PDB file of C-alpha atoms in Angstrom:
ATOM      1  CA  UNK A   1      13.179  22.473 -25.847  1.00  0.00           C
ATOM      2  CA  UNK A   2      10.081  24.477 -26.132  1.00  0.00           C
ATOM      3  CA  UNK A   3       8.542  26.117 -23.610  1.00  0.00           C
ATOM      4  CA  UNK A   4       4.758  27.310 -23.791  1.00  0.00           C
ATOM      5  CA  UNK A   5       3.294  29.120 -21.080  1.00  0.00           C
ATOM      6  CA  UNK A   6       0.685  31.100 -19.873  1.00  0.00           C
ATOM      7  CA  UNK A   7      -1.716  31.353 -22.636  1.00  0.00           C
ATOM      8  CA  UNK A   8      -5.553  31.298 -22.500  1.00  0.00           C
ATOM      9  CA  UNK A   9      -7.542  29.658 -25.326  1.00  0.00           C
ATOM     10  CA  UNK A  10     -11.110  30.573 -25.014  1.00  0.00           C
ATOM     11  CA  UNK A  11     -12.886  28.657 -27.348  1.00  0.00           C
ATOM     12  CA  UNK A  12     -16.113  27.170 -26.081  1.00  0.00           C
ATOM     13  CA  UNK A  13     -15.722  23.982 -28.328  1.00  0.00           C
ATOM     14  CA  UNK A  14     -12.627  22.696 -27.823  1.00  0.00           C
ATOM     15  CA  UNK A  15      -9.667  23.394 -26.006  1.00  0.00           C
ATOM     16  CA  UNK A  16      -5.842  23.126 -25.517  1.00  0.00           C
ATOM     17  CA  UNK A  17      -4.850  26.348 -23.630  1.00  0.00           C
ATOM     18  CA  UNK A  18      -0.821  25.635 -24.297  1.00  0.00           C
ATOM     19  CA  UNK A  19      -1.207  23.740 -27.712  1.00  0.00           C
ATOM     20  CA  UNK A  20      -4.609  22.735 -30.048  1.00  0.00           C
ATOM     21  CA  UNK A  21      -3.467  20.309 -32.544  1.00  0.00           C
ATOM     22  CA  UNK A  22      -5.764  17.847 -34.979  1.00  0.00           C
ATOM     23  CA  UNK A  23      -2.480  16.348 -35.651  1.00  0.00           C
ATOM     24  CA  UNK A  24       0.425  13.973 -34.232  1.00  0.00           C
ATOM     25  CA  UNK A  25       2.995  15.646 -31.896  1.00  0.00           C
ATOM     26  CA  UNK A  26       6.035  14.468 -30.922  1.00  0.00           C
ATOM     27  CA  UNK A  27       7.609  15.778 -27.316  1.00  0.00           C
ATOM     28  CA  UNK A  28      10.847  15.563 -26.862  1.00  0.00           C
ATOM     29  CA  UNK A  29      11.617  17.662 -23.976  1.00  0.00           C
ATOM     30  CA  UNK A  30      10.786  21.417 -22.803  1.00  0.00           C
ATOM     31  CA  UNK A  31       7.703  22.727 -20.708  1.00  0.00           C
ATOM     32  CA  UNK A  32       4.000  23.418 -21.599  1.00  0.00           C
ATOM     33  CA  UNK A  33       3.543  25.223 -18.309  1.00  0.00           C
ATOM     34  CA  UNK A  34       0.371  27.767 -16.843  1.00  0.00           C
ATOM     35  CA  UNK A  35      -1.974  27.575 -19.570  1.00  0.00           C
ATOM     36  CA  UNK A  36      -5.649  27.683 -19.565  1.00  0.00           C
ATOM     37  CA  UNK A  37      -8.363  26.225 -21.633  1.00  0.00           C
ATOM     38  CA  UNK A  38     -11.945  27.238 -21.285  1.00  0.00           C
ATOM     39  CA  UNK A  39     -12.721  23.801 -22.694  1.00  0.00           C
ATOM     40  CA  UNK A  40     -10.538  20.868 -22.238  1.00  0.00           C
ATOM     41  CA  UNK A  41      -6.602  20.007 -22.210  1.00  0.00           C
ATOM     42  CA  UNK A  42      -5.377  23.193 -20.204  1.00  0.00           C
ATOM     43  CA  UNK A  43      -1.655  21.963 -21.711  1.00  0.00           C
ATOM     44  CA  UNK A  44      -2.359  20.160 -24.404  1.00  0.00           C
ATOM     45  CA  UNK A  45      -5.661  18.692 -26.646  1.00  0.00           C
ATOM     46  CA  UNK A  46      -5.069  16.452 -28.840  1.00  0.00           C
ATOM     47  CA  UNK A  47      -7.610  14.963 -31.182  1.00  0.00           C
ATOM     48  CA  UNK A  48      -8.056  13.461 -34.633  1.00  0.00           C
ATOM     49  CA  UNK A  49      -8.637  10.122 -35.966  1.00  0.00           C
ATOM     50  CA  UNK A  50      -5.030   9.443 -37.394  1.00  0.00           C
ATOM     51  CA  UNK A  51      -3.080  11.688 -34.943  1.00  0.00           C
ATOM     52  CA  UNK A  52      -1.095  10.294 -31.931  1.00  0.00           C
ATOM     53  CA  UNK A  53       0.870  12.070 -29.301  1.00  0.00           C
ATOM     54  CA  UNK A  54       4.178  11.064 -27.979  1.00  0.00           C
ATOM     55  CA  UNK A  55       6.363  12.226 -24.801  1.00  0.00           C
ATOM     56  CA  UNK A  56       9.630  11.187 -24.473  1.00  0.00           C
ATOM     57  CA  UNK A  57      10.540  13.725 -21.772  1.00  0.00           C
ATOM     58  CA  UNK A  58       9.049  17.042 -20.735  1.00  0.00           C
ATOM     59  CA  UNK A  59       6.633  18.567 -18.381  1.00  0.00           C
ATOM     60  CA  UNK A  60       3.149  19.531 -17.874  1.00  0.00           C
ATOM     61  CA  UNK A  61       3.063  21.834 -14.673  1.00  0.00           C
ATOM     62  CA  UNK A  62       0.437  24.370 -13.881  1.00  0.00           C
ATOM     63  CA  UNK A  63      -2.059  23.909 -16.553  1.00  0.00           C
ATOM     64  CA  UNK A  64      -5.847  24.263 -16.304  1.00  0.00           C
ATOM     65  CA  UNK A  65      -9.311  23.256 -18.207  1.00  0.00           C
ATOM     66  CA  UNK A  66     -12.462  24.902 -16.871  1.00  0.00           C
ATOM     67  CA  UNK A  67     -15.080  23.345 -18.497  1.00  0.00           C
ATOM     68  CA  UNK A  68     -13.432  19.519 -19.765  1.00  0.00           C
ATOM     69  CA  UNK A  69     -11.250  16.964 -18.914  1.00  0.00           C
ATOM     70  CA  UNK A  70      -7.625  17.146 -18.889  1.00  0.00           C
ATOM     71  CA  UNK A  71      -6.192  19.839 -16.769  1.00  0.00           C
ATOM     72  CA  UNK A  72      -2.446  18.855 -18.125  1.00  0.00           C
ATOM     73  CA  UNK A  73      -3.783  16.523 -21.214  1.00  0.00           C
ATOM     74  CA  UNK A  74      -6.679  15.496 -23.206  1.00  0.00           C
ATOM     75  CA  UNK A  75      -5.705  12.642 -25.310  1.00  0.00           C
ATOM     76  CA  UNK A  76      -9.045  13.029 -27.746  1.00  0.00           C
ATOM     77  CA  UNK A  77     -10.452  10.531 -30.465  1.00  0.00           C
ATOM     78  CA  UNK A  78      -6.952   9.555 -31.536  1.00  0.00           C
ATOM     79  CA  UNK A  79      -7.060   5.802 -33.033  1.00  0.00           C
ATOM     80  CA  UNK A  80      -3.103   5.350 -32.881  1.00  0.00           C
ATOM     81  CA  UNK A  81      -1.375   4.860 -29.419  1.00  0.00           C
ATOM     82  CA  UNK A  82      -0.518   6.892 -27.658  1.00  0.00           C
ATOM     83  CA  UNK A  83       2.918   7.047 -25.485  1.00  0.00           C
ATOM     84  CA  UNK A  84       4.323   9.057 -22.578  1.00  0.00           C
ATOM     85  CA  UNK A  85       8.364   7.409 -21.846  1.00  0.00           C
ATOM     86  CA  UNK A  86       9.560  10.161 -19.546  1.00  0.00           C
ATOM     87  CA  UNK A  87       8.453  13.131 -18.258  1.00  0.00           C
ATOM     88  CA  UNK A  88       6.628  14.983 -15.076  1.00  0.00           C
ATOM     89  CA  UNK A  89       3.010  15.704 -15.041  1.00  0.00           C
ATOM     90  CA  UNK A  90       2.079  17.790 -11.919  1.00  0.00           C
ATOM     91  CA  UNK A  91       0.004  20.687 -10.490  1.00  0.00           C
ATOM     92  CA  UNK A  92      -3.001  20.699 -13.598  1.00  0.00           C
ATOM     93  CA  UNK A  93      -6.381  21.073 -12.494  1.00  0.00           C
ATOM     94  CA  UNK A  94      -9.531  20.279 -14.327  1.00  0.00           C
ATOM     95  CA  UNK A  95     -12.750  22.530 -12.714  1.00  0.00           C
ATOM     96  CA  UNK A  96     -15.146  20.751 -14.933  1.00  0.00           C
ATOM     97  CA  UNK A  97     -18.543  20.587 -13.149  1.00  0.00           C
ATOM     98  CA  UNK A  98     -20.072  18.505 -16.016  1.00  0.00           C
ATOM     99  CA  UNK A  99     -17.644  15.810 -17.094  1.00  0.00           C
ATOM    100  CA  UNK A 100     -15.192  13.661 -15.891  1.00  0.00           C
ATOM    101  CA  UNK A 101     -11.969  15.165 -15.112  1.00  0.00           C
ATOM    102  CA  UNK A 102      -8.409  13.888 -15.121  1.00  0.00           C
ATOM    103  CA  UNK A 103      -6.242  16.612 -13.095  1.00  0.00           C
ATOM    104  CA  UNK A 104      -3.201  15.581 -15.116  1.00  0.00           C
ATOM    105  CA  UNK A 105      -4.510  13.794 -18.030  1.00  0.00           C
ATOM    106  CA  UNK A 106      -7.510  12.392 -19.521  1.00  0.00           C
ATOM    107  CA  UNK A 107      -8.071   9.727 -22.040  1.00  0.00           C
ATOM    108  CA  UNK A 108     -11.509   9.766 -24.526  1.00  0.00           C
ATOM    109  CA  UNK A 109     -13.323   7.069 -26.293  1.00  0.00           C
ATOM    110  CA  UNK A 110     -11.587   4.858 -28.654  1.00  0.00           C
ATOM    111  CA  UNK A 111      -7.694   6.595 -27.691  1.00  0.00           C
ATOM    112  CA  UNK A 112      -5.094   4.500 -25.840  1.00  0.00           C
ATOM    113  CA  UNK A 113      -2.134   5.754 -23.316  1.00  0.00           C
ATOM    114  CA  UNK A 114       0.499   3.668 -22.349  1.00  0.00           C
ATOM    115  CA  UNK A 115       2.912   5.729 -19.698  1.00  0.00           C
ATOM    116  CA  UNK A 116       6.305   4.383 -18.298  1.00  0.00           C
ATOM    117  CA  UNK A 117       8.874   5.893 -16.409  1.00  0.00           C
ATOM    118  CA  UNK A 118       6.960   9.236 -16.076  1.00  0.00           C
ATOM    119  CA  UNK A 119       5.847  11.017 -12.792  1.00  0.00           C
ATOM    120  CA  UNK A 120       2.108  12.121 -12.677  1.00  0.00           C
ATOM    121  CA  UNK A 121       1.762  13.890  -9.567  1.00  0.00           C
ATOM    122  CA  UNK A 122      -0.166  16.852  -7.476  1.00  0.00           C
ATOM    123  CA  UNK A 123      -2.942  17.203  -9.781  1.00  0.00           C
ATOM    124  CA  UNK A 124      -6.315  17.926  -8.977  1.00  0.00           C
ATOM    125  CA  UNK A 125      -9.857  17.320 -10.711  1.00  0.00           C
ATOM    126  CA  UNK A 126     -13.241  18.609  -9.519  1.00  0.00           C
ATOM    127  CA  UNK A 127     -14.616  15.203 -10.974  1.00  0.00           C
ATOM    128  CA  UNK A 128     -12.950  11.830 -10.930  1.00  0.00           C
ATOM    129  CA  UNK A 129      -9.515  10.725 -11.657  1.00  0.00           C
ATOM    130  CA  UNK A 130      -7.021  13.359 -10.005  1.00  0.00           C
ATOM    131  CA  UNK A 131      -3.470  11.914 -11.789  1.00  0.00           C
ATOM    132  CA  UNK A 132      -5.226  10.035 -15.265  1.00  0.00           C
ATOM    133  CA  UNK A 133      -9.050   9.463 -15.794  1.00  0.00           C
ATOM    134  CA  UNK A 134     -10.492   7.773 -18.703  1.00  0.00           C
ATOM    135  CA  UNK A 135     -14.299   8.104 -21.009  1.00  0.00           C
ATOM    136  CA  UNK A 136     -16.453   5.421 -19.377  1.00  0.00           C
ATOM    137  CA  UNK A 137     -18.650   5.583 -21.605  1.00  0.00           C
ATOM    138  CA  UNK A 138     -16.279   3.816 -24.590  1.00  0.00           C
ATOM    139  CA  UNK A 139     -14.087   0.956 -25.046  1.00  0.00           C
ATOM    140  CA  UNK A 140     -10.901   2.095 -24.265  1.00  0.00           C
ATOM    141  CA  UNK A 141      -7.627   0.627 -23.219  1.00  0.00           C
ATOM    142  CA  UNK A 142      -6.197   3.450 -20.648  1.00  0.00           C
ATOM    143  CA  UNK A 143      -2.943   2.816 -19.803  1.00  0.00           C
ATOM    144  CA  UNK A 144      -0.325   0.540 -18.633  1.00  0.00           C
ATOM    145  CA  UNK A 145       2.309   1.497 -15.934  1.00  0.00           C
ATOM    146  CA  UNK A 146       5.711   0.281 -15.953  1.00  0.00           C
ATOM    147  CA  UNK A 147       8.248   2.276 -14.006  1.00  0.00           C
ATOM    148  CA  UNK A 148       5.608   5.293 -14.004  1.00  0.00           C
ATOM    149  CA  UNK A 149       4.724   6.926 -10.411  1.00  0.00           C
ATOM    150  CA  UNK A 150       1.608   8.182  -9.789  1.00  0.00           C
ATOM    151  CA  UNK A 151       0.844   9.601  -6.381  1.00  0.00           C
ATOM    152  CA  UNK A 152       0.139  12.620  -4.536  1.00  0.00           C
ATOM    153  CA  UNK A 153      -3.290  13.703  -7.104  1.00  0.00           C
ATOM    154  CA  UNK A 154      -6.931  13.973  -5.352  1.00  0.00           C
ATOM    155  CA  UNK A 155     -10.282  14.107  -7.183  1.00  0.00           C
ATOM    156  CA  UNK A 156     -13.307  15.669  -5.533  1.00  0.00           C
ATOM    157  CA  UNK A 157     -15.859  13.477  -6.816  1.00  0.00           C
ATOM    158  CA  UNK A 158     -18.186  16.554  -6.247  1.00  0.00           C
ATOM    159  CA  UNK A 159     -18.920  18.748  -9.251  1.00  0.00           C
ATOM    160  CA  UNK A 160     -19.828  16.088 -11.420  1.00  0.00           C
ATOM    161  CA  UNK A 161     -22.493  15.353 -10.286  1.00  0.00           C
ATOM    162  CA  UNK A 162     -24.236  18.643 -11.203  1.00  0.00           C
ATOM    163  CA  UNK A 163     -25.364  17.301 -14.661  1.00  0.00           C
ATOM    164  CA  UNK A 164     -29.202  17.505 -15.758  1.00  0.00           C
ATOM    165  CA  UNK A 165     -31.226  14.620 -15.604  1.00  0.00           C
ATOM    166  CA  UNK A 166     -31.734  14.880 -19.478  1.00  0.00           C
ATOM    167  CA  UNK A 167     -27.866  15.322 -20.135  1.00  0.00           C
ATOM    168  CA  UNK A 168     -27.580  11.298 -21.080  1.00  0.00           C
ATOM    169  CA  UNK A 169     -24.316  11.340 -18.686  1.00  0.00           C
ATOM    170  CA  UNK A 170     -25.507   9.665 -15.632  1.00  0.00           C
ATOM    171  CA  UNK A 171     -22.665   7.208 -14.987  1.00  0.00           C
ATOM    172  CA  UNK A 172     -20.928   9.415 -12.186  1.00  0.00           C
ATOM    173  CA  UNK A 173     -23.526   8.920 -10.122  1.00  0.00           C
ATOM    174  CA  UNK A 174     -22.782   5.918  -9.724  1.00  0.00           C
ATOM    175  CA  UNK A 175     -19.410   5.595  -9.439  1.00  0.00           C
ATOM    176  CA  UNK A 176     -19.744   8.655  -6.665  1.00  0.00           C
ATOM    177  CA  UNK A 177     -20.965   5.787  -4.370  1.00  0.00           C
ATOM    178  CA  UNK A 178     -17.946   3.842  -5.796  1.00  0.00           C
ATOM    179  CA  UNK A 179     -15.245   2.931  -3.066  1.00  0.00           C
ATOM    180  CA  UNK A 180     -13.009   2.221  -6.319  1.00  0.00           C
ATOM    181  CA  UNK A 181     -13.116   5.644  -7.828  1.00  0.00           C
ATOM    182  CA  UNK A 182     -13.442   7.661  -4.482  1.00  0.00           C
ATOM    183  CA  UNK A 183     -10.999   5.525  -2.303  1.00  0.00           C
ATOM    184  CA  UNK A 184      -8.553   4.286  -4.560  1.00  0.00           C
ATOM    185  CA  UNK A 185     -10.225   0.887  -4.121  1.00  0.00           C
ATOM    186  CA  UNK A 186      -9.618   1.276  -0.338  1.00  0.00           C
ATOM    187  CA  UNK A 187     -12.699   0.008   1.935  1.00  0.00           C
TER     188      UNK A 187
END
């Protein structure tokens, strides 16, 4: 399998600190492992109308995104769906202090992620969504979970709420006072 790790992509624009692609990309096993991204997907970004993204088995472990979603993976503008069968997603952060987050992974407008039998776990995101977080702002269909396990991730809630008044992204202040987003529905 292939193993990425440890690389820094500095772009201010876009991201993927492990792998950038505009293109489908099939996983099939190996590690994209301590990367970081100045912009999103600290593992992986994947974007592009026709391209979809597909993990069969594999792991995300260590990554980071400093300024975007998707500490492990940023599933971008992709129109296809996208699948993750088998695999471990744990220990990505996202720092972003202006959008949403999505420790492990983190789904955009318009791009669909159905997971089963994978293990999203120990991530962390400054924003919302420690373990998978998705563009409120779109209609998207997230994900489904059969046989997946995700536990163990926390989101902050905290640095997202930093935006300007004039940044047209005001939605996270008002799921901050959500029990659903902060307390995992829990009252």
């Amino acid at each position: 399998g292939i193993k990425v790790t440890e690389e820094y992509y500095g772009n201010i624009d876009d991201g993927g600190g492990g792998v950038f692609t505009r293109s489908s990309l099939q996983m099939t096993g190996g590690t994209i492992s301590n990367n970081v991204a100045y912009a999103g997907g600290g593992g992986l970004f994947i974007d592009g109308w026709s391209a979809f993204f597909n993990m069969t088995d594999g792991a995300f472990d260590g990554n980071v995104a400093i300024k975007n979603e998707g500490g492990g993976i940023y599933i971008g503008t992709a129109n296809n769906e996208n699948t993750i069968t088998k695999g471990v997603i744990s220990n990505n952060t996202t720092q972003t202090a202006f959008d949403w987050g999505g420790g492990g992974i983190f789904v955009q407008t318009k791009a669909k992620l159905k997971i089963t039998n994978a293990k999203i776990t120990d991530n962390n995101a400054y924003g919302f969504g420690g373990g998978v977080a998705g563009c409120p702002s779109g209609d998207i269909s997230v994900f489904s979970v059969n046989g997946a396990s995700i536990y163990g991730n926390t989101a902050k809630g905290t640095n997202i709420t930093n935006r300007p008044d004039d940044s047209g992204k005001l939605q996270d202040r008002e799921a901050l006072n959500s029990p659903v987003f902060m307390h995992a529905g829990r009252y």
